[in-house]
Amino acid sequence: MQPSRATPDLARHLDDEMRTQERQLVGVRLAVVVLGIGFLALFGEPIQGRFALIGLLVGVAAYSLLIPVLLTRLPVGPVAALGVVADMATVTGVVWLASNVSDSYLFYALVILGTAVRFGMVASIVASMAMSLLYLAVVLATAEPDTALRVLLPVRVLFLVTFGVVAGLFSRIIIGRAAANSRLLQRLQDEEQERDDLQDRVAREQHAQRAKDDFLSVVSHELRTPLTSIQGYSQLLEARLRSAERDESKALAHVRVILSQVTRMRRLVDDLLDVNTIDRHGGARIEPVDFDLADVLRDAVARVAREQPAREIALNAPVSLPVHLDRERVDQVLSNLIENAVKYSPEGGPIRVAAIDHPHEVEVRVSDNGLGIPADQREHIFERFYQVDDGPGRGRRFGGLGLGLAISRAIVEGHGGRIWTEVNAEAGRGSVFAFRMPRAAEPADLNLHGSDEPPPFVTGSAGR
Ligand code: ADP
Protein backbone atom coordinates (compact mmCIF):
# COMPACT_ATOMS: atom_id res chain seq x y z
CA MET A 1 0.00 0.00 0.00
CA GLN A 2 1.42 3.39 -0.92
CA PRO A 3 -0.47 6.13 0.94
CA SER A 4 1.36 8.83 -1.03
CA ARG A 5 -0.44 7.65 -4.15
CA ALA A 6 -3.68 6.50 -2.50
CA THR A 7 -4.48 9.83 -0.79
CA PRO A 8 -4.48 12.13 -3.86
CA ASP A 9 -6.41 9.46 -5.75
CA LEU A 10 -9.02 9.31 -3.01
CA ALA A 11 -9.32 13.12 -2.91
CA ARG A 12 -9.77 13.20 -6.69
CA HIS A 13 -12.35 10.46 -6.48
CA LEU A 14 -14.35 12.35 -3.80
CA ASP A 15 -14.08 15.60 -5.79
CA ASP A 16 -15.47 13.84 -8.88
CA GLU A 17 -18.33 12.44 -6.81
CA MET A 18 -19.20 15.92 -5.48
CA ARG A 19 -19.16 17.45 -8.94
CA THR A 20 -21.51 14.75 -10.22
CA GLN A 21 -23.79 15.40 -7.24
CA GLU A 22 -23.90 19.15 -7.97
CA ARG A 23 -24.82 18.48 -11.59
CA GLN A 24 -27.57 16.12 -10.49
CA LEU A 25 -28.90 18.78 -8.09
CA VAL A 26 -29.14 21.19 -11.05
CA GLY A 27 -31.51 18.66 -12.62
CA VAL A 28 -33.54 18.48 -9.39
CA ARG A 29 -33.80 22.30 -9.22
CA LEU A 30 -34.94 22.53 -12.85
CA ALA A 31 -37.58 19.84 -12.20
CA VAL A 32 -38.82 21.83 -9.16
CA VAL A 33 -38.97 24.98 -11.35
CA VAL A 34 -41.03 23.20 -14.02
CA LEU A 35 -43.38 21.68 -11.43
CA GLY A 36 -43.65 24.98 -9.54
CA ILE A 37 -44.46 27.01 -12.66
CA GLY A 38 -46.95 24.34 -13.78
CA PHE A 39 -48.61 24.34 -10.36
CA LEU A 40 -48.83 28.12 -10.19
CA ALA A 41 -50.23 28.33 -13.73
CA LEU A 42 -52.93 25.74 -13.01
CA PHE A 43 -53.85 26.27 -9.35
CA GLY A 44 -52.08 29.48 -8.29
CA GLU A 45 -55.14 31.70 -8.69
CA PRO A 46 -55.67 32.35 -4.94
CA ILE A 47 -51.95 32.87 -4.22
CA GLN A 48 -50.95 36.52 -3.99
CA GLY A 49 -47.96 37.55 -6.08
CA ARG A 50 -47.94 34.36 -8.09
CA PHE A 51 -46.31 36.12 -11.06
CA ALA A 52 -43.50 37.27 -8.81
CA LEU A 53 -43.19 33.66 -7.65
CA ILE A 54 -42.96 32.52 -11.27
CA GLY A 55 -40.25 35.15 -11.79
CA LEU A 56 -38.39 33.76 -8.78
CA LEU A 57 -38.59 30.25 -10.20
CA VAL A 58 -37.19 31.51 -13.50
CA GLY A 59 -34.35 33.01 -11.45
CA VAL A 60 -33.76 29.57 -9.91
CA ALA A 61 -33.58 28.06 -13.40
CA ALA A 62 -31.05 30.74 -14.42
CA TYR A 63 -28.61 30.19 -11.53
CA SER A 64 -29.07 26.42 -11.81
CA LEU A 65 -27.87 26.59 -15.40
CA LEU A 66 -24.94 28.73 -14.29
CA ILE A 67 -23.70 26.06 -11.84
CA PRO A 68 -22.30 23.59 -14.47
CA VAL A 69 -20.39 26.50 -16.02
CA LEU A 70 -18.96 27.52 -12.63
CA LEU A 71 -18.00 23.90 -11.93
CA THR A 72 -15.67 23.92 -14.94
CA ARG A 73 -13.77 26.93 -13.55
CA LEU A 74 -14.01 26.82 -9.75
CA PRO A 75 -13.46 24.16 -7.07
CA VAL A 76 -16.62 22.27 -6.27
CA GLY A 77 -16.86 23.38 -2.57
CA PRO A 78 -17.44 27.11 -3.16
CA VAL A 79 -19.81 26.39 -6.06
CA ALA A 80 -21.93 24.11 -3.85
CA ALA A 81 -21.91 26.73 -1.04
CA LEU A 82 -23.01 29.38 -3.54
CA GLY A 83 -25.86 27.05 -4.60
CA VAL A 84 -26.98 26.68 -0.95
CA VAL A 85 -26.97 30.47 -0.41
CA ALA A 86 -28.95 31.01 -3.63
CA ASP A 87 -31.44 28.33 -2.57
CA MET A 88 -31.83 29.97 0.85
CA ALA A 89 -32.42 33.35 -0.72
CA THR A 90 -34.97 31.88 -3.15
CA VAL A 91 -36.90 30.08 -0.41
CA THR A 92 -36.90 33.26 1.69
CA GLY A 93 -38.28 35.09 -1.37
CA VAL A 94 -40.97 32.45 -1.77
CA VAL A 95 -41.95 32.64 1.91
CA TRP A 96 -42.10 36.42 1.64
CA LEU A 97 -44.17 36.52 -1.54
CA ALA A 98 -46.54 33.66 -0.60
CA SER A 99 -47.06 34.81 2.95
CA ASN A 100 -50.69 33.72 2.72
CA VAL A 101 -49.52 30.13 2.05
CA SER A 102 -48.74 29.00 5.56
CA ASP A 103 -46.73 25.85 4.65
CA SER A 104 -44.22 27.55 2.35
CA TYR A 105 -41.59 27.36 5.13
CA LEU A 106 -41.32 23.63 4.34
CA PHE A 107 -39.18 24.57 1.33
CA TYR A 108 -36.45 25.40 3.86
CA ALA A 109 -36.40 21.71 4.78
CA LEU A 110 -35.33 20.88 1.22
CA VAL A 111 -32.42 23.31 1.45
CA ILE A 112 -31.40 21.92 4.87
CA LEU A 113 -31.42 18.36 3.48
CA GLY A 114 -29.29 19.43 0.49
CA THR A 115 -26.79 21.13 2.83
CA ALA A 116 -26.64 18.11 5.14
CA VAL A 117 -25.98 15.67 2.31
CA ARG A 118 -23.29 17.86 0.79
CA PHE A 119 -21.48 19.32 3.80
CA GLY A 120 -22.39 17.10 6.74
CA MET A 121 -23.76 17.55 10.25
CA VAL A 122 -22.33 20.90 11.37
CA ALA A 123 -23.25 22.67 8.13
CA SER A 124 -26.75 21.20 8.35
CA ILE A 125 -27.34 22.58 11.87
CA VAL A 126 -25.84 25.98 11.01
CA ALA A 127 -28.00 26.16 7.85
CA SER A 128 -31.13 25.23 9.81
CA MET A 129 -30.43 28.04 12.30
CA ALA A 130 -29.72 30.56 9.55
CA MET A 131 -32.96 29.62 7.83
CA SER A 132 -34.93 29.79 11.06
CA LEU A 133 -33.67 33.34 11.52
CA LEU A 134 -34.59 34.23 7.94
CA TYR A 135 -38.04 32.71 8.42
CA LEU A 136 -38.47 34.55 11.71
CA ALA A 137 -37.51 37.85 10.08
CA VAL A 138 -39.90 37.35 7.14
CA VAL A 139 -42.85 36.34 9.34
CA LEU A 140 -42.28 39.18 11.80
CA ALA A 141 -42.07 41.62 8.89
CA THR A 142 -45.07 40.36 6.93
CA ALA A 143 -47.61 38.77 9.34
CA GLU A 144 -49.92 40.77 11.57
CA PRO A 145 -49.72 40.06 15.35
CA ASP A 146 -51.99 37.30 16.64
CA THR A 147 -52.30 35.68 13.19
CA ALA A 148 -51.84 31.93 12.92
CA LEU A 149 -48.42 32.45 11.29
CA ARG A 150 -47.14 34.37 14.31
CA VAL A 151 -48.67 31.90 16.80
CA LEU A 152 -47.13 28.92 15.06
CA LEU A 153 -43.73 30.59 14.68
CA PRO A 154 -41.97 28.96 17.71
CA VAL A 155 -43.14 25.48 16.66
CA ARG A 156 -41.95 26.00 13.10
CA VAL A 157 -38.58 27.37 14.13
CA LEU A 158 -38.19 24.37 16.44
CA PHE A 159 -39.15 22.11 13.54
CA LEU A 160 -36.49 23.65 11.26
CA VAL A 161 -33.71 23.37 13.86
CA THR A 162 -34.70 19.78 14.75
CA PHE A 163 -34.84 18.97 11.07
CA GLY A 164 -31.30 20.38 10.72
CA VAL A 165 -30.04 18.05 13.48
CA VAL A 166 -31.83 14.96 12.13
CA ALA A 167 -30.71 15.62 8.54
CA GLY A 168 -27.17 16.16 9.86
CA LEU A 169 -27.19 12.82 11.68
CA PHE A 170 -28.65 11.15 8.63
CA SER A 171 -25.93 12.60 6.40
CA ARG A 172 -23.18 11.68 8.88
CA ILE A 173 -24.18 8.02 8.55
CA ILE A 174 -24.62 8.14 4.78
CA ILE A 175 -21.58 10.32 4.03
CA GLY A 176 -19.42 8.39 6.52
CA ARG A 177 -20.35 5.14 4.90
CA ALA A 178 -19.78 6.54 1.40
CA ALA A 179 -16.32 7.81 2.39
CA ALA A 180 -15.44 4.45 3.96
CA ASN A 181 -16.62 2.73 0.81
CA SER A 182 -14.50 4.98 -1.37
CA ARG A 183 -11.48 4.35 0.82
CA LEU A 184 -12.09 0.64 0.63
CA LEU A 185 -12.49 0.83 -3.12
CA GLN A 186 -9.29 2.80 -3.37
CA ARG A 187 -7.39 0.29 -1.26
CA LEU A 188 -8.77 -2.51 -3.39
CA GLN A 189 -7.59 -0.79 -6.55
CA ASP A 190 -4.16 -0.18 -5.02
CA GLU A 191 -3.86 -3.79 -3.99
CA GLU A 192 -4.87 -4.94 -7.44
CA GLN A 193 -2.25 -2.67 -8.94
CA GLU A 194 0.34 -4.02 -6.52
CA ARG A 195 -0.61 -7.60 -7.37
CA ASP A 196 -0.24 -6.83 -11.07
CA ASP A 197 3.19 -5.29 -10.43
CA LEU A 198 4.20 -8.34 -8.42
CA GLN A 199 3.02 -10.69 -11.13
CA ASP A 200 5.02 -8.71 -13.67
CA ARG A 201 8.10 -8.94 -11.51
CA VAL A 202 7.66 -12.67 -10.95
CA ALA A 203 7.18 -13.19 -14.69
CA ARG A 204 10.35 -11.20 -15.43
CA GLU A 205 12.30 -13.13 -12.81
CA GLN A 206 11.03 -16.44 -14.13
CA HIS A 207 12.05 -15.36 -17.60
CA ALA A 208 15.55 -14.45 -16.37
CA GLN A 209 15.77 -17.73 -14.45
CA ARG A 210 14.74 -19.67 -17.56
CA ALA A 211 17.30 -17.79 -19.64
CA LYS A 212 20.00 -18.66 -17.08
CA ASP A 213 18.92 -22.32 -16.98
CA ASP A 214 18.87 -22.48 -20.77
CA PHE A 215 22.31 -20.89 -20.96
CA LEU A 216 23.71 -23.34 -18.41
CA SER A 217 22.12 -26.23 -20.21
CA VAL A 218 23.51 -25.14 -23.59
CA VAL A 219 27.02 -24.57 -22.28
CA SER A 220 27.14 -27.86 -20.38
CA HIS A 221 25.83 -29.87 -23.30
CA GLU A 222 28.24 -28.21 -25.72
CA LEU A 223 31.19 -28.82 -23.39
CA ARG A 224 30.20 -32.39 -22.68
CA THR A 225 30.39 -33.56 -26.29
CA PRO A 226 34.09 -32.69 -26.92
CA LEU A 227 34.98 -33.79 -23.39
CA THR A 228 33.46 -37.21 -23.96
CA SER A 229 35.57 -37.78 -27.05
CA ILE A 230 38.77 -36.43 -25.42
CA GLN A 231 38.11 -38.74 -22.48
CA GLY A 232 37.41 -41.73 -24.76
CA TYR A 233 40.55 -41.20 -26.90
CA SER A 234 42.83 -40.61 -23.93
CA GLN A 235 41.54 -43.81 -22.32
CA LEU A 236 42.29 -45.64 -25.56
CA LEU A 237 45.71 -44.05 -25.80
CA GLU A 238 46.51 -44.93 -22.21
CA ALA A 239 45.47 -48.56 -22.75
CA ARG A 240 47.64 -48.78 -25.92
CA LEU A 241 50.67 -47.20 -24.27
CA ARG A 242 50.26 -49.44 -21.26
CA SER A 243 50.23 -52.60 -23.35
CA ALA A 244 52.99 -51.44 -25.74
CA GLU A 245 55.52 -50.34 -23.12
CA ARG A 246 56.67 -52.50 -20.30
CA ASP A 247 57.86 -49.62 -18.09
CA GLU A 248 56.08 -46.39 -17.22
CA SER A 249 57.12 -44.04 -20.00
CA LYS A 250 56.86 -40.25 -19.99
CA ALA A 251 54.20 -40.45 -22.69
CA LEU A 252 52.10 -42.75 -20.50
CA ALA A 253 52.47 -40.41 -17.53
CA HIS A 254 51.38 -37.46 -19.70
CA VAL A 255 48.38 -39.30 -21.02
CA ARG A 256 47.38 -40.20 -17.46
CA VAL A 257 47.50 -36.52 -16.49
CA ILE A 258 45.32 -35.64 -19.48
CA LEU A 259 42.91 -38.43 -18.55
CA SER A 260 42.62 -37.44 -14.90
CA GLN A 261 42.12 -33.74 -15.78
CA VAL A 262 39.57 -34.49 -18.43
CA THR A 263 37.71 -36.83 -16.06
CA ARG A 264 37.65 -34.05 -13.48
CA MET A 265 36.33 -31.57 -16.03
CA ARG A 266 33.71 -34.04 -17.16
CA ARG A 267 32.55 -34.44 -13.55
CA LEU A 268 32.18 -30.67 -13.16
CA VAL A 269 30.17 -30.41 -16.36
CA ASP A 270 28.02 -33.37 -15.28
CA ASP A 271 27.35 -31.66 -11.94
CA LEU A 272 26.29 -28.45 -13.70
CA LEU A 273 24.00 -30.43 -15.98
CA ASP A 274 22.56 -32.30 -13.02
CA VAL A 275 21.76 -29.10 -11.14
CA ASN A 276 20.18 -27.71 -14.27
CA THR A 277 18.00 -30.80 -14.71
CA ILE A 278 17.00 -30.74 -11.03
CA ASP A 279 15.93 -27.09 -11.49
CA ARG A 280 13.92 -27.85 -14.59
CA HIS A 281 12.08 -30.73 -12.91
CA GLY A 282 11.78 -29.08 -9.51
CA GLY A 283 13.74 -31.97 -7.93
CA ALA A 284 15.86 -35.02 -8.80
CA ARG A 285 14.00 -37.51 -10.99
CA ILE A 286 13.99 -40.97 -9.46
CA GLU A 287 13.47 -44.21 -11.36
CA PRO A 288 13.45 -47.01 -8.74
CA VAL A 289 14.42 -50.58 -9.56
CA ASP A 290 14.98 -53.66 -7.41
CA PHE A 291 18.64 -54.24 -6.54
CA ASP A 292 20.94 -55.21 -3.71
CA LEU A 293 22.41 -52.14 -2.00
CA ALA A 294 25.13 -54.31 -0.44
CA ASP A 295 26.43 -55.04 -3.98
CA VAL A 296 26.54 -51.35 -4.87
CA LEU A 297 28.42 -50.56 -1.65
CA ARG A 298 30.96 -53.35 -2.31
CA ASP A 299 31.48 -52.12 -5.90
CA ALA A 300 31.96 -48.51 -4.81
CA VAL A 301 34.43 -49.43 -2.08
CA ALA A 302 36.36 -51.73 -4.46
CA ARG A 303 36.52 -48.93 -7.05
CA VAL A 304 38.04 -46.48 -4.56
CA ALA A 305 40.42 -49.12 -3.24
CA ARG A 306 41.60 -49.67 -6.80
CA GLU A 307 41.97 -45.96 -7.60
CA GLN A 308 43.49 -45.06 -4.21
CA PRO A 309 45.80 -47.95 -3.35
CA ALA A 310 47.37 -46.00 -0.46
CA ARG A 311 43.99 -45.60 1.30
CA GLU A 312 42.66 -47.82 4.00
CA ILE A 313 38.98 -48.21 3.16
CA ALA A 314 36.68 -50.57 5.03
CA LEU A 315 33.10 -51.66 4.52
CA ASN A 316 30.77 -52.83 7.24
CA ALA A 317 27.42 -53.91 5.75
CA PRO A 318 24.94 -56.82 5.84
CA VAL A 319 25.58 -59.49 3.21
CA SER A 320 22.44 -58.56 1.39
CA LEU A 321 20.30 -55.39 1.47
CA PRO A 322 17.48 -55.65 -1.05
CA VAL A 323 16.00 -52.24 -1.90
CA HIS A 324 13.74 -50.58 -4.47
CA LEU A 325 15.60 -47.32 -5.27
CA ASP A 326 17.23 -45.54 -8.21
CA ARG A 327 20.43 -47.57 -8.46
CA GLU A 328 22.45 -45.06 -10.49
CA ARG A 329 21.43 -42.12 -8.35
CA VAL A 330 22.21 -43.94 -5.07
CA ASP A 331 25.59 -44.92 -6.51
CA GLN A 332 26.14 -41.25 -7.44
CA VAL A 333 25.48 -40.10 -3.84
CA LEU A 334 27.74 -42.81 -2.45
CA SER A 335 30.58 -41.99 -4.87
CA ASN A 336 30.31 -38.31 -4.03
CA LEU A 337 30.51 -38.96 -0.28
CA ILE A 338 33.46 -41.35 -0.63
CA GLU A 339 35.29 -39.02 -3.05
CA ASN A 340 34.80 -36.14 -0.59
CA ALA A 341 36.12 -38.32 2.24
CA VAL A 342 39.22 -39.00 0.12
CA LYS A 343 39.54 -35.37 -0.93
CA TYR A 344 39.13 -33.78 2.50
CA SER A 345 41.20 -36.17 4.63
CA PRO A 346 44.96 -36.67 4.76
CA GLU A 347 46.67 -39.02 2.35
CA GLY A 348 46.37 -42.59 3.64
CA GLY A 349 43.76 -41.61 6.24
CA PRO A 350 41.20 -44.37 6.86
CA ILE A 351 37.71 -44.22 5.38
CA ARG A 352 34.84 -46.34 6.69
CA VAL A 353 31.62 -47.10 4.86
CA ALA A 354 28.82 -48.68 6.88
CA ALA A 355 25.26 -49.70 6.11
CA ILE A 356 22.58 -50.14 8.76
CA ASP A 357 19.42 -52.10 8.13
CA HIS A 358 16.46 -50.36 9.85
CA PRO A 359 12.91 -51.91 9.79
CA HIS A 360 11.65 -49.86 6.82
CA GLU A 361 14.72 -47.82 5.98
CA VAL A 362 18.37 -48.17 5.14
CA GLU A 363 21.14 -45.92 6.42
CA VAL A 364 24.56 -45.46 4.85
CA ARG A 365 27.42 -43.74 6.69
CA VAL A 366 30.77 -42.60 5.28
CA SER A 367 33.36 -41.55 7.89
CA ASP A 368 36.80 -40.00 7.57
CA ASN A 369 39.50 -38.60 9.84
CA GLY A 370 39.91 -35.44 7.84
CA LEU A 371 39.37 -31.72 8.23
CA GLY A 372 35.82 -32.00 9.58
CA ILE A 373 33.17 -29.31 9.17
CA PRO A 374 32.90 -26.38 11.58
CA ALA A 375 29.60 -26.72 13.51
CA ASP A 376 28.15 -23.44 12.20
CA GLN A 377 28.61 -24.56 8.58
CA ARG A 378 27.16 -28.07 8.83
CA GLU A 379 23.73 -27.03 7.56
CA HIS A 380 25.12 -24.84 4.75
CA ILE A 381 27.35 -27.36 3.04
CA PHE A 382 24.28 -28.90 1.40
CA GLU A 383 23.55 -25.59 -0.31
CA ARG A 384 24.61 -25.00 -3.87
CA PHE A 385 28.11 -23.65 -4.49
CA TYR A 386 28.82 -23.67 -0.74
CA GLN A 387 32.40 -24.53 0.16
CA VAL A 388 33.82 -24.45 3.65
CA ASP A 389 36.37 -21.69 3.97
CA ASP A 390 38.05 -21.72 7.34
CA GLY A 391 41.11 -19.78 6.38
CA PRO A 392 44.44 -21.02 5.05
CA GLY A 393 44.50 -24.78 4.74
CA ARG A 394 41.22 -25.14 2.93
CA GLY A 395 39.63 -22.26 0.94
CA ARG A 396 39.72 -23.04 -2.78
CA ARG A 397 42.67 -25.34 -2.34
CA PHE A 398 40.60 -28.38 -3.25
CA GLY A 399 38.87 -27.01 -6.32
CA GLY A 400 35.37 -28.24 -7.16
CA LEU A 401 32.17 -26.26 -7.58
CA GLY A 402 30.43 -27.00 -4.29
CA LEU A 403 27.60 -28.79 -6.10
CA GLY A 404 28.14 -32.45 -5.15
CA LEU A 405 26.39 -32.31 -1.76
CA ALA A 406 23.53 -30.17 -3.11
CA ILE A 407 22.92 -32.77 -5.83
CA SER A 408 23.22 -35.58 -3.27
CA ARG A 409 20.63 -33.93 -1.09
CA ALA A 410 18.23 -33.52 -4.03
CA ILE A 411 18.67 -37.21 -4.85
CA VAL A 412 18.18 -38.42 -1.26
CA GLU A 413 15.14 -36.16 -0.81
CA GLY A 414 13.80 -37.36 -4.16
CA HIS A 415 13.74 -40.82 -2.57
CA GLY A 416 11.89 -39.43 0.46
CA GLY A 417 15.00 -39.62 2.66
CA ARG A 418 17.35 -37.21 4.42
CA ILE A 419 21.08 -36.54 4.44
CA TRP A 420 23.21 -34.97 7.19
CA THR A 421 26.68 -34.67 8.58
CA GLU A 422 28.04 -35.10 12.08
CA VAL A 423 31.40 -35.13 13.82
CA ASN A 424 33.27 -38.41 13.62
CA ALA A 425 32.97 -39.06 17.37
CA GLU A 426 34.63 -42.46 17.14
CA ALA A 427 37.84 -41.08 15.66
CA GLY A 428 37.64 -37.83 17.60
CA ARG A 429 38.21 -35.87 14.37
CA GLY A 430 36.95 -35.74 10.81
CA SER A 431 33.33 -36.13 9.78
CA VAL A 432 30.58 -38.61 9.08
CA PHE A 433 28.24 -38.06 6.15
CA ALA A 434 25.10 -40.17 6.40
CA PHE A 435 21.87 -40.63 4.50
CA ARG A 436 18.77 -42.56 5.36
CA MET A 437 15.97 -43.45 2.95
CA PRO A 438 12.99 -45.80 2.70
CA ARG A 439 13.80 -49.28 1.38
CA ALA A 440 11.24 -48.73 -1.35
CA ALA A 441 11.04 -45.23 -2.78
CA GLU A 442 7.91 -43.68 -4.25
CA PRO A 443 9.04 -41.27 -6.98
CA ALA A 444 7.76 -37.75 -6.30
CA ASP A 445 5.39 -36.11 -8.78
CA LEU A 446 7.77 -33.75 -10.56
CA ASN A 447 7.36 -31.27 -13.36
CA LEU A 448 6.79 -33.58 -16.29
CA HIS A 449 7.12 -30.84 -18.89
CA GLY A 450 10.77 -30.27 -18.11
CA SER A 451 13.19 -32.26 -20.20
CA ASP A 452 16.78 -33.30 -19.75
CA GLU A 453 17.51 -32.03 -23.23
CA PRO A 454 18.82 -28.50 -23.82
CA PRO A 455 16.34 -25.97 -25.21
CA PRO A 456 15.35 -26.60 -28.86
CA PHE A 457 17.63 -23.99 -30.47
CA VAL A 458 20.66 -25.97 -29.32
CA THR A 459 19.66 -29.07 -31.21
CA GLY A 460 20.11 -27.19 -34.47
CA SER A 461 23.67 -26.15 -33.65
CA ALA A 462 24.72 -29.43 -32.09
CA GLY A 463 25.75 -30.92 -35.41
CA ARG A 464 28.31 -28.21 -36.20
P1 ADP B 1 32.99 -29.73 -3.67
O1 ADP B 1 33.61 -30.89 -2.99
O2 ADP B 1 32.99 -29.82 -5.15
O3 ADP B 1 33.49 -28.40 -3.18
P2 ADP B 1 30.56 -30.59 -2.32
O4 ADP B 1 29.19 -30.09 -2.46
O5 ADP B 1 30.79 -32.04 -2.50
O6 ADP B 1 31.44 -29.73 -3.30
O7 ADP B 1 31.08 -30.19 -0.88
C1 ADP B 1 30.82 -28.91 -0.37
C2 ADP B 1 31.86 -28.50 0.66
O8 ADP B 1 31.70 -29.28 1.85
C3 ADP B 1 33.27 -28.79 0.22
O9 ADP B 1 33.77 -27.70 -0.50
C4 ADP B 1 34.01 -28.97 1.53
O10 ADP B 1 34.40 -27.71 2.03
C5 ADP B 1 32.96 -29.55 2.45
N1 ADP B 1 33.08 -31.03 2.58
C6 ADP B 1 32.43 -31.97 1.88
N2 ADP B 1 32.76 -33.19 2.30
C7 ADP B 1 33.65 -33.04 3.30
C8 ADP B 1 34.39 -33.94 4.16
N3 ADP B 1 34.26 -35.26 4.06
N4 ADP B 1 35.23 -33.40 5.07
C9 ADP B 1 35.35 -32.06 5.20
N5 ADP B 1 34.70 -31.16 4.42
C10 ADP B 1 33.86 -31.64 3.48
Coordinates of C-alpha atoms and ligand atoms in Angstrom, one line a residue, residues 271 336-337 340-341 343-344 368 370-373 381 383 386-389 394 399-406 431 433, ligand 1:
D271 CA 27.4 -31.7 -11.9
N336 CA 30.3 -38.3 -4.0
L337 CA 30.5 -39.0 -0.3
N340 CA 34.8 -36.1 -0.6
A341 CA 36.1 -38.3 2.2
K343 CA 39.5 -35.4 -0.9
Y344 CA 39.1 -33.8 2.5
D368 CA 36.8 -40.0 7.6
G370 CA 39.9 -35.4 7.8
L371 CA 39.4 -31.7 8.2
G372 CA 35.8 -32.0 9.6
I373 CA 33.2 -29.3 9.2
I381 CA 27.4 -27.4 3.0
E383 CA 23.6 -25.6 -0.3
Y386 CA 28.8 -23.7 -0.7
Q387 CA 32.4 -24.5 0.2
V388 CA 33.8 -24.5 3.7
D389 CA 36.4 -21.7 4.0
R394 CA 41.2 -25.1 2.9
G399 CA 38.9 -27.0 -6.3
G400 CA 35.4 -28.2 -7.2
L401 CA 32.2 -26.3 -7.6
G402 CA 30.4 -27.0 -4.3
L403 CA 27.6 -28.8 -6.1
G404 CA 28.1 -32.4 -5.2
L405 CA 26.4 -32.3 -1.8
A406 CA 23.5 -30.2 -3.1
S431 CA 33.3 -36.1 9.8
F433 CA 28.2 -38.1 6.1
Ligands
ADP1 P1 33.0 -29.7 -3.7 O1 33.6 -30.9 -3.0 O2 33.0 -29.8 -5.1 O3 33.5 -28.4 -3.2 P2 30.6 -30.6 -2.3 O4 29.2 -30.1 -2.5 O5 30.8 -32.0 -2.5 O6 31.4 -29.7 -3.3 O7 31.1 -30.2 -0.9 C1 30.8 -28.9 -0.4 C2 31.9 -28.5 0.7 O8 31.7 -29.3 1.9 C3 33.3 -28.8 0.2 O9 33.8 -27.7 -0.5 C4 34.0 -29.0 1.5 O10 34.4 -27.7 2.0 C5 33.0 -29.6 2.5 N1 33.1 -31.0 2.6 C6 32.4 -32.0 1.9 N2 32.8 -33.2 2.3 C7 33.6 -33.0 3.3 C8 34.4 -33.9 4.2 N3 34.3 -35.3 4.1 N4 35.2 -33.4 5.1 C9 35.4 -32.1 5.2 N5 34.7 -31.2 4.4 C10 33.9 -31.6 3.5

